[in-house]
Tab-separated table of N, CA and C in Angstrom:
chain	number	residue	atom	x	y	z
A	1	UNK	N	0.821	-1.190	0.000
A	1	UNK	CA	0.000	0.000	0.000
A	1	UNK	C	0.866	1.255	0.000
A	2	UNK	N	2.074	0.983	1.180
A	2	UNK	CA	2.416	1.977	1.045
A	2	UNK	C	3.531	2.550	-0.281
A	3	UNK	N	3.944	1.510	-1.215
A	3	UNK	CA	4.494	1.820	-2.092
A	3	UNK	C	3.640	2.218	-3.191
A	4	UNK	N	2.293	1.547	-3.319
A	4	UNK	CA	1.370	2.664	-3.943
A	4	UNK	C	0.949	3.612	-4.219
A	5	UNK	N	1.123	4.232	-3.128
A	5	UNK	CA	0.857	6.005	-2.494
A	5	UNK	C	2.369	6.481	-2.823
A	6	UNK	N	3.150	5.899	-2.812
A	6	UNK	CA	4.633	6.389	-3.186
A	6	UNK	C	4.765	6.651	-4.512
A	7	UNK	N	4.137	5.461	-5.390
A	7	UNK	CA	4.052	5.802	-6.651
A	7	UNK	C	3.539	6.640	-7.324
A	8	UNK	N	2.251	6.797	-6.830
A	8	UNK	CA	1.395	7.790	-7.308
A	8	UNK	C	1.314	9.101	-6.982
A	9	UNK	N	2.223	9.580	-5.926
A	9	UNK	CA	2.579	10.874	-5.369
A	9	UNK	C	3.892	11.302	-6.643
A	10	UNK	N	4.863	10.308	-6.689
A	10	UNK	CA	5.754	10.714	-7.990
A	10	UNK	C	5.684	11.155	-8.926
A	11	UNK	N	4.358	10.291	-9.323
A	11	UNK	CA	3.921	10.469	-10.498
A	11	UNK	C	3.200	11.669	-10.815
A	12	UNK	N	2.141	12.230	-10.206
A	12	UNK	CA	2.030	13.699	-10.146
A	12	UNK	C	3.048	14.532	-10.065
A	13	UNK	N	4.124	14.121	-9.289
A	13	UNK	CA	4.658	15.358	-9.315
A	13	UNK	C	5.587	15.305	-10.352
A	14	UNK	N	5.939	14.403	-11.117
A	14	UNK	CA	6.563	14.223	-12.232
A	14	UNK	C	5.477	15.009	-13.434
A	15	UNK	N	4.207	14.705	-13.423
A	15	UNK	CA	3.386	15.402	-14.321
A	15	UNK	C	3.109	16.923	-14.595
A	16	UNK	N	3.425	17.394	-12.989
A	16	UNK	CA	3.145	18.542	-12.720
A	16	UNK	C	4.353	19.292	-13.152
A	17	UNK	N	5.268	19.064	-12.965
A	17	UNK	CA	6.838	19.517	-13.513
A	17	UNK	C	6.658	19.592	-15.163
A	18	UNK	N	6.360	18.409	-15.517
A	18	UNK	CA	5.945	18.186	-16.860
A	18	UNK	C	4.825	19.408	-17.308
A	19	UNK	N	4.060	20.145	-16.777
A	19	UNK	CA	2.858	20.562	-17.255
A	19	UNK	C	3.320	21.878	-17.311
A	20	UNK	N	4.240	22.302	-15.571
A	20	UNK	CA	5.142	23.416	-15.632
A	20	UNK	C	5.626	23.926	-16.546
A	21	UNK	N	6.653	22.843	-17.762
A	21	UNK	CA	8.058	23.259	-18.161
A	21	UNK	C	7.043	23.820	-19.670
A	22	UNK	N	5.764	22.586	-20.054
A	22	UNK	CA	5.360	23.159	-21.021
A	22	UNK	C	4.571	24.645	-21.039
A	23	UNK	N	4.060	24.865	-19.769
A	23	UNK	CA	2.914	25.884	-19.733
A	23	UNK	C	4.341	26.789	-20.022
A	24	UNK	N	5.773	26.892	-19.249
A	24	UNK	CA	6.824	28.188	-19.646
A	24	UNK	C	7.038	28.110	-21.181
A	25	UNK	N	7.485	27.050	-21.545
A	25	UNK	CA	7.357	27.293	-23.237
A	25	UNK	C	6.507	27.836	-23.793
A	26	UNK	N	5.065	27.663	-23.768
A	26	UNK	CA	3.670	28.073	-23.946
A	26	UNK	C	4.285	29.551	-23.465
A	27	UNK	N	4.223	29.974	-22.446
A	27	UNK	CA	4.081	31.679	-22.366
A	27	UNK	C	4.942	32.104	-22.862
A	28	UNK	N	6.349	31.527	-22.871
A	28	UNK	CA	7.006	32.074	-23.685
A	28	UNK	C	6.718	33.186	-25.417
A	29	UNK	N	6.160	31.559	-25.930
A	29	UNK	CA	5.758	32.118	-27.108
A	29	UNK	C	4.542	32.994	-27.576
A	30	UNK	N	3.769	32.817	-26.723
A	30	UNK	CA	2.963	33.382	-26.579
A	30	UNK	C	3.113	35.279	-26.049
A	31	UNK	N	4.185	35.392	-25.240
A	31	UNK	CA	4.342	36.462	-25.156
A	31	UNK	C	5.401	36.955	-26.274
A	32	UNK	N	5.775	36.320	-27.118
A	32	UNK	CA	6.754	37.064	-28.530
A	32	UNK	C	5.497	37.315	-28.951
A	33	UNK	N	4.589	36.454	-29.607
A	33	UNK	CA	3.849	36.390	-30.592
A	33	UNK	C	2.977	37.217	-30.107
A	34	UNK	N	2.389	38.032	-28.592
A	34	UNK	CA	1.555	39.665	-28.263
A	34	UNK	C	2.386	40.212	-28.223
A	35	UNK	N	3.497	40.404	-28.197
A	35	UNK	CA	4.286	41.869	-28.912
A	35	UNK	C	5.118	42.126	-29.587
A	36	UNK	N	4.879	41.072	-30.750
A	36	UNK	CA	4.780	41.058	-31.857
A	36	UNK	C	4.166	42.987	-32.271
A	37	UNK	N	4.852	43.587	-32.796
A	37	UNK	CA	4.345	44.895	-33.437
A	37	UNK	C	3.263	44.826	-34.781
A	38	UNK	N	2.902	43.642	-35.309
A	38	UNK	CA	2.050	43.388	-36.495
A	38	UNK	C	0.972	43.116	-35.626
A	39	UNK	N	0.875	42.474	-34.114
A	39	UNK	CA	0.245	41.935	-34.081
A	39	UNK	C	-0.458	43.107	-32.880
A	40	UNK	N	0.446	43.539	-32.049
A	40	UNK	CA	-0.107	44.450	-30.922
A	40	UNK	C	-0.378	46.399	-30.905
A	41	UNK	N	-0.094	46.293	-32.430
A	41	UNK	CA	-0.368	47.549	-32.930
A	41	UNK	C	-1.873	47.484	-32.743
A	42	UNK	N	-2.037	48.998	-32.561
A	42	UNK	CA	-3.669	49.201	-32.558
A	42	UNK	C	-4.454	49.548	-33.966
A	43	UNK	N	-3.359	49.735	-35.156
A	43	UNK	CA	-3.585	49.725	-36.605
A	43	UNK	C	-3.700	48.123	-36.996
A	44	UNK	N	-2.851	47.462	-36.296
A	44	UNK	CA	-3.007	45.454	-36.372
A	44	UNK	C	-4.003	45.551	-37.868
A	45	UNK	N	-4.269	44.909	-38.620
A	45	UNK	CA	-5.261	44.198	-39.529
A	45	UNK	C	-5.149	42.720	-39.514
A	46	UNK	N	-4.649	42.251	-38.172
A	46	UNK	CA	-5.174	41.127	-38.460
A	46	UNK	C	-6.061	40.646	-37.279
A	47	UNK	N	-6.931	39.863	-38.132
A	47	UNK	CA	-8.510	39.459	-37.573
A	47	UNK	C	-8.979	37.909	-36.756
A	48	UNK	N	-9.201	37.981	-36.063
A	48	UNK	CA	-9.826	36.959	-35.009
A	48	UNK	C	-9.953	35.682	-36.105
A	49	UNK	N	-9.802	34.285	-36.111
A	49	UNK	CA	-10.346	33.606	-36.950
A	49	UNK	C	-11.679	33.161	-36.395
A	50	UNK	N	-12.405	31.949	-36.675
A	50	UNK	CA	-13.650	31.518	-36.349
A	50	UNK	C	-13.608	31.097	-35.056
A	51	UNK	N	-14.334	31.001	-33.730
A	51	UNK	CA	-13.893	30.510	-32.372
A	51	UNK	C	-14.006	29.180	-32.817
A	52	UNK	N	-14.224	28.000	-33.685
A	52	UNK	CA	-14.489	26.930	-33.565
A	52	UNK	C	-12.913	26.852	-34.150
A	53	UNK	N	-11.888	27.138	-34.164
A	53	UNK	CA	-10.588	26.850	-34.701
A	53	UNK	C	-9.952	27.096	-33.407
A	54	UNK	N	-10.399	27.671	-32.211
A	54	UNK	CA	-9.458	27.759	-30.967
A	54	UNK	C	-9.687	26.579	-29.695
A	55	UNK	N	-8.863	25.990	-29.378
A	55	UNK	CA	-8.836	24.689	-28.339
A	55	UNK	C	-8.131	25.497	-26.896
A	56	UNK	N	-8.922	25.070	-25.899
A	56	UNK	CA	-8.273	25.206	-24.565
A	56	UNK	C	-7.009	24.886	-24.324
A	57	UNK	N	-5.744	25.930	-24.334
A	57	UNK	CA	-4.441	25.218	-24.188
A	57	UNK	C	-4.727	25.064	-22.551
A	58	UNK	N	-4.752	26.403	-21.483
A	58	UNK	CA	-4.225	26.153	-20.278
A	58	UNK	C	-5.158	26.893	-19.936
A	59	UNK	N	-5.122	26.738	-18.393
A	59	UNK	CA	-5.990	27.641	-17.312
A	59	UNK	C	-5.036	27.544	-16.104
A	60	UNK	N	-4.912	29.059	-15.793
A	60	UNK	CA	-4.281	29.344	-15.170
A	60	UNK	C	-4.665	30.289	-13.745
A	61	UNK	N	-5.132	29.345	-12.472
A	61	UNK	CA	-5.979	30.079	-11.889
A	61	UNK	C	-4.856	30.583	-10.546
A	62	UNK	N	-4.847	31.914	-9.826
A	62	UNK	CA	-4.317	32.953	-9.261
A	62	UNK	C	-5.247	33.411	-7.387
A	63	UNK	N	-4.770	32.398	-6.739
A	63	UNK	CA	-5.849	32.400	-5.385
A	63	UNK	C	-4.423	32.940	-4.371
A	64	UNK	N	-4.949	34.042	-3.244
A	64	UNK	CA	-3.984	33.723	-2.570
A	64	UNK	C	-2.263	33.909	-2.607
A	65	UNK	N	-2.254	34.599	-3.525
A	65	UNK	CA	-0.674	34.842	-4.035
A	65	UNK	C	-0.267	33.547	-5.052
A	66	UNK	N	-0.618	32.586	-5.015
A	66	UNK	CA	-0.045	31.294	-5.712
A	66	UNK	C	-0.977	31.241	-7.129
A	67	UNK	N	-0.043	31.171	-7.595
A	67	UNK	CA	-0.594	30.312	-9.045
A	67	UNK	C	-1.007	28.979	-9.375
A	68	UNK	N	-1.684	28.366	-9.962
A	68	UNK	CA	-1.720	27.021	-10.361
A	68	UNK	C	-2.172	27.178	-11.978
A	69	UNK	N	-1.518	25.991	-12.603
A	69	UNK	CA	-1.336	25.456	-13.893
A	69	UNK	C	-2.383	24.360	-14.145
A	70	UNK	N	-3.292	24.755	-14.740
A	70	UNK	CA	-4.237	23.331	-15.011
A	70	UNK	C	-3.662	23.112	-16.513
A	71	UNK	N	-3.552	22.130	-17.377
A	71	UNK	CA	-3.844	21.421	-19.134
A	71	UNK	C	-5.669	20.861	-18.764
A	72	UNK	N	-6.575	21.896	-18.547
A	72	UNK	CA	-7.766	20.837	-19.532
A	72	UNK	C	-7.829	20.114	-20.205
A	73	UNK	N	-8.984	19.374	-20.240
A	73	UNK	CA	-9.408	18.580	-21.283
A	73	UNK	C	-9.903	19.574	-22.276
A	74	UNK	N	-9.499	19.330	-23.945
A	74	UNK	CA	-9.613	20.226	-24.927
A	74	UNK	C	-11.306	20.466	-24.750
A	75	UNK	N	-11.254	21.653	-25.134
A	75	UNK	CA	-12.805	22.518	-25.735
A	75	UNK	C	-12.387	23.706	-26.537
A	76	UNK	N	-13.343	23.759	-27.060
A	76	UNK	CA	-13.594	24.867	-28.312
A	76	UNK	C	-14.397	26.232	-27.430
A	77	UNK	N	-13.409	27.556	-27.900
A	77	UNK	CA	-13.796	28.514	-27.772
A	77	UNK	C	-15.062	28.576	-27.781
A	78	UNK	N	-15.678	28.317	-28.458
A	78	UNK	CA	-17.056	28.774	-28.915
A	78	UNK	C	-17.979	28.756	-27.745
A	79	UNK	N	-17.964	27.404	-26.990
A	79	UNK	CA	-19.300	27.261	-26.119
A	79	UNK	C	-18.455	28.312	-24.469
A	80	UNK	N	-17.480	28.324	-24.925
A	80	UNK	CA	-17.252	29.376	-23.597
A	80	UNK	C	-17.450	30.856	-23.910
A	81	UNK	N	-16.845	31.189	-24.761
A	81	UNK	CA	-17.710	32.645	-25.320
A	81	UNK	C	-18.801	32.785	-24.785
A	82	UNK	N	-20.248	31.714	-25.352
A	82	UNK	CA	-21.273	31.502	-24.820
A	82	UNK	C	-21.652	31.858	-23.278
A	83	UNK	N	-20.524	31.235	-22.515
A	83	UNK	CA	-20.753	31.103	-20.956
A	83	UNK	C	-20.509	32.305	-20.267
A	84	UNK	N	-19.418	33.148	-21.125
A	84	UNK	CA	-18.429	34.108	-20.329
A	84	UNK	C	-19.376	35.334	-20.658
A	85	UNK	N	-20.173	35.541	-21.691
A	85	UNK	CA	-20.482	37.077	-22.353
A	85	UNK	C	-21.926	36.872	-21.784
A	86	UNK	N	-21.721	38.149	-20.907
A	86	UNK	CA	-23.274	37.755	-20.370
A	86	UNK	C	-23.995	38.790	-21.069
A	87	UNK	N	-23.973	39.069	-22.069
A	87	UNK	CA	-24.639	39.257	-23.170
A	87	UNK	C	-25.650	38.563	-23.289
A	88	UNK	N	-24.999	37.026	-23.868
A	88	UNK	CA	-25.483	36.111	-24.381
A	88	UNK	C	-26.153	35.214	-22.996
A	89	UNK	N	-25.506	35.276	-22.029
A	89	UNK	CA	-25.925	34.467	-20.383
A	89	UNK	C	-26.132	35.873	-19.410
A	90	UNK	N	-26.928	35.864	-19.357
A	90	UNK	CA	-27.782	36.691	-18.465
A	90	UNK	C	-28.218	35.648	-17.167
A	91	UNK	N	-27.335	34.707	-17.044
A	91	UNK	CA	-27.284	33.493	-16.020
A	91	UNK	C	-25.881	33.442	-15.283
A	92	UNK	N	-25.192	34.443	-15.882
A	92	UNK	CA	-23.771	34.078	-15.013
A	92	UNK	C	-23.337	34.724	-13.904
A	93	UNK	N	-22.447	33.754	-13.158
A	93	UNK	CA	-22.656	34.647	-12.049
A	93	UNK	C	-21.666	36.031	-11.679
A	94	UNK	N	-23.082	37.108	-11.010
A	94	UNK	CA	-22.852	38.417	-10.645
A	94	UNK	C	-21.695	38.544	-9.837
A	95	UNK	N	-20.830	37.903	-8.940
A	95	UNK	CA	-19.409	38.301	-8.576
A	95	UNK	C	-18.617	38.126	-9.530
A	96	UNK	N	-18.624	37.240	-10.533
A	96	UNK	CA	-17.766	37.194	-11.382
A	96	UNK	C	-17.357	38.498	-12.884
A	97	UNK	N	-16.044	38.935	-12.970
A	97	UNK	CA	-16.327	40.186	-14.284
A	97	UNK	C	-15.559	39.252	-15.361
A	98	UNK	N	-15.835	39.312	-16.672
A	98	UNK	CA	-14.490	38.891	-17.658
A	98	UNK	C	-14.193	39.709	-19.041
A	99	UNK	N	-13.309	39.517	-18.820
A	99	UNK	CA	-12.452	40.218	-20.019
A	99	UNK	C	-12.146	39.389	-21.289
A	100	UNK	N	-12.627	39.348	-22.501
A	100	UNK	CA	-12.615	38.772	-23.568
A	100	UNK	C	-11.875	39.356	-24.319
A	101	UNK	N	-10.289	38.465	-24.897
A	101	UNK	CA	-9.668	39.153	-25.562
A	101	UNK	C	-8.721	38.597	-26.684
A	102	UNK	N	-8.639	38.640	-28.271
A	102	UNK	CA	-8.503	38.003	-29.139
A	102	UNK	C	-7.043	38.191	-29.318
A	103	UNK	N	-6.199	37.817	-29.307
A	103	UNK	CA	-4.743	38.016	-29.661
A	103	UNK	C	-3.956	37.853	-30.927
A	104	UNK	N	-4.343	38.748	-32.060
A	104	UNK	CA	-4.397	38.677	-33.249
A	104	UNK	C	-5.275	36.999	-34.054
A	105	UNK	N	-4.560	36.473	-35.078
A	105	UNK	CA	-5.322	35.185	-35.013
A	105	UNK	C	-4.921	34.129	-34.755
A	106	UNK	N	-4.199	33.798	-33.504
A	106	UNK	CA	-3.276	32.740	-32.824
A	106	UNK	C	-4.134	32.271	-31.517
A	107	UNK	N	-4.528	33.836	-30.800
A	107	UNK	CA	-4.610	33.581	-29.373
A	107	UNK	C	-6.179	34.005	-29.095
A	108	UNK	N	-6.759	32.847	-27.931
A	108	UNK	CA	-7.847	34.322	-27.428
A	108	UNK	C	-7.586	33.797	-25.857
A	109	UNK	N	-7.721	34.835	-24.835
A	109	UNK	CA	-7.500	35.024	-23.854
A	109	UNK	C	-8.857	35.558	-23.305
A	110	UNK	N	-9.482	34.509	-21.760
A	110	UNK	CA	-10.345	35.230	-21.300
A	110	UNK	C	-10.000	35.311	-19.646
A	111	UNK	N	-10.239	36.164	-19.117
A	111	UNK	CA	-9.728	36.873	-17.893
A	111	UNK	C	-10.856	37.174	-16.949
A	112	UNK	N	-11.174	35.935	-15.871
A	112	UNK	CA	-12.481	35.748	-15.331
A	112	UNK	C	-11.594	36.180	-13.760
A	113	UNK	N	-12.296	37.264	-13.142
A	113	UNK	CA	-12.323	37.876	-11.871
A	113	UNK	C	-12.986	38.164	-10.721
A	114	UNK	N	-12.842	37.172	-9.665
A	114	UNK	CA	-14.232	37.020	-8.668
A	114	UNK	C	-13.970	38.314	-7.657
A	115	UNK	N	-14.769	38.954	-7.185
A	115	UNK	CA	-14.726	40.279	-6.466
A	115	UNK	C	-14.605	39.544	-5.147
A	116	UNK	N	-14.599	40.012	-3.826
A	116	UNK	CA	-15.107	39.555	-2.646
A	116	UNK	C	-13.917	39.288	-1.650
A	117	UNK	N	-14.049	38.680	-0.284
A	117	UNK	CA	-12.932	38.104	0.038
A	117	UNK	C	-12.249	37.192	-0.406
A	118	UNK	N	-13.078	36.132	-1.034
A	118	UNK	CA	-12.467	35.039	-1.881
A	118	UNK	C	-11.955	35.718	-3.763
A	119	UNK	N	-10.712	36.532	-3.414
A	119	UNK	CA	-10.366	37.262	-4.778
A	119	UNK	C	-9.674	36.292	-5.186
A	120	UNK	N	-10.016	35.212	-6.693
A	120	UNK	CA	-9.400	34.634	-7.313
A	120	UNK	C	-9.231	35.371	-9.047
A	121	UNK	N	-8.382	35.085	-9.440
A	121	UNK	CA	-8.326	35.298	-11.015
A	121	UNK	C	-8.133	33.967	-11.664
A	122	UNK	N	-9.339	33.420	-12.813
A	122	UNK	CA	-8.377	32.557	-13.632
A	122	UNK	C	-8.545	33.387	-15.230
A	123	UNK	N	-7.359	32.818	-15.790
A	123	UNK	CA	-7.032	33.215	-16.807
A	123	UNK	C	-7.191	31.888	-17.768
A	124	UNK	N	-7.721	31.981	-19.013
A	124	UNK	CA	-8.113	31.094	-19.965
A	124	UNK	C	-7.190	30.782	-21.104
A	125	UNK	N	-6.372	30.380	-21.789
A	125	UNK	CA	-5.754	30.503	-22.886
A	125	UNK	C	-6.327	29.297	-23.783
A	126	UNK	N	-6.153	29.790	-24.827
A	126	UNK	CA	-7.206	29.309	-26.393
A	126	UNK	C	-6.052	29.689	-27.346
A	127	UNK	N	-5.973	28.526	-27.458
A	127	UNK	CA	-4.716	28.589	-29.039
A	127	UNK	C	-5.531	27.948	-30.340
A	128	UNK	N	-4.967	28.640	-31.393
A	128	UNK	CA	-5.383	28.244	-32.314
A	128	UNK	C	-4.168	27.708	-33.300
A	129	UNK	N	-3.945	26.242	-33.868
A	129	UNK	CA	-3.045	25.727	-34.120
A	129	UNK	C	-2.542	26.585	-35.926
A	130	UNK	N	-1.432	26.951	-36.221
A	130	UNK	CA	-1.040	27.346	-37.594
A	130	UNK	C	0.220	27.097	-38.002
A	131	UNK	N	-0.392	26.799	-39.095
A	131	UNK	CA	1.339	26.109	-39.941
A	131	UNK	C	2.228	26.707	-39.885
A	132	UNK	N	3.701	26.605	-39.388
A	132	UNK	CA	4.836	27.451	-39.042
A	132	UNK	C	5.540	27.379	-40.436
């Protein structure tokens, strides 16, 4: 038993290291590619593609001073748009504010902010895959 629990404690934390090193690569590029000057100019012409071309890379939620790194299970922009714009959901909930934001046509970023004593931030990242 108890080498069970040994194993499986490793193994997370082997995953989690693993999830680490990619989420720094991930921001990495991700932060060339927003300031990028083609791309973070406010003249920019380039345009959002369809949300059904963007997949959940990471979520990155902010409680407490600490960060944590989630990899979701993939989803498509689209049905979260849906959830986040209370436009469209006039059901979501009132502590929560978000910020919807397209990062030329690579990235979209949504930026969900709970008010209160319990102040968490998570942050959404949505990549959209393109031929290098």
């Amino acid at each position: 038993m108890k080498k069970l629990i040994i194993a499986l404690l490793f193994t997370s934390a082997a995953l989690a290291q693993d999830t680490d090193a990619k989420y720094a690569a991930f921001a990495k590029e991700f932060e060339a590619y927003r300031d990028n000057p083609e791309v973070s100019s406010e003249n920019s012409t380039i345009k959002p593609a369809p949300c059904g071309q963007y997949n959940l890379a990471y979520m990155v939620t902010e409680k407490g001073g600490k960060e944590y790194v989630n990899t979701p299970p993939p989803k498509k922009l689209c049905g979260d748009l849906n959830r986040f714009d209370k436009s469209k959901n006039p059901n979501a909930p009132a502590d929560w504010t978000y910020e919807i934001k397209p990062i030329g046509n690579r990235y979209y970023v949504i930026r969900a902010n709970k008010s209160g004593a319990d102040s968490v931030q998570e942050v959404y990242y949505y990549e959209r895959k393109v031929a290098k």
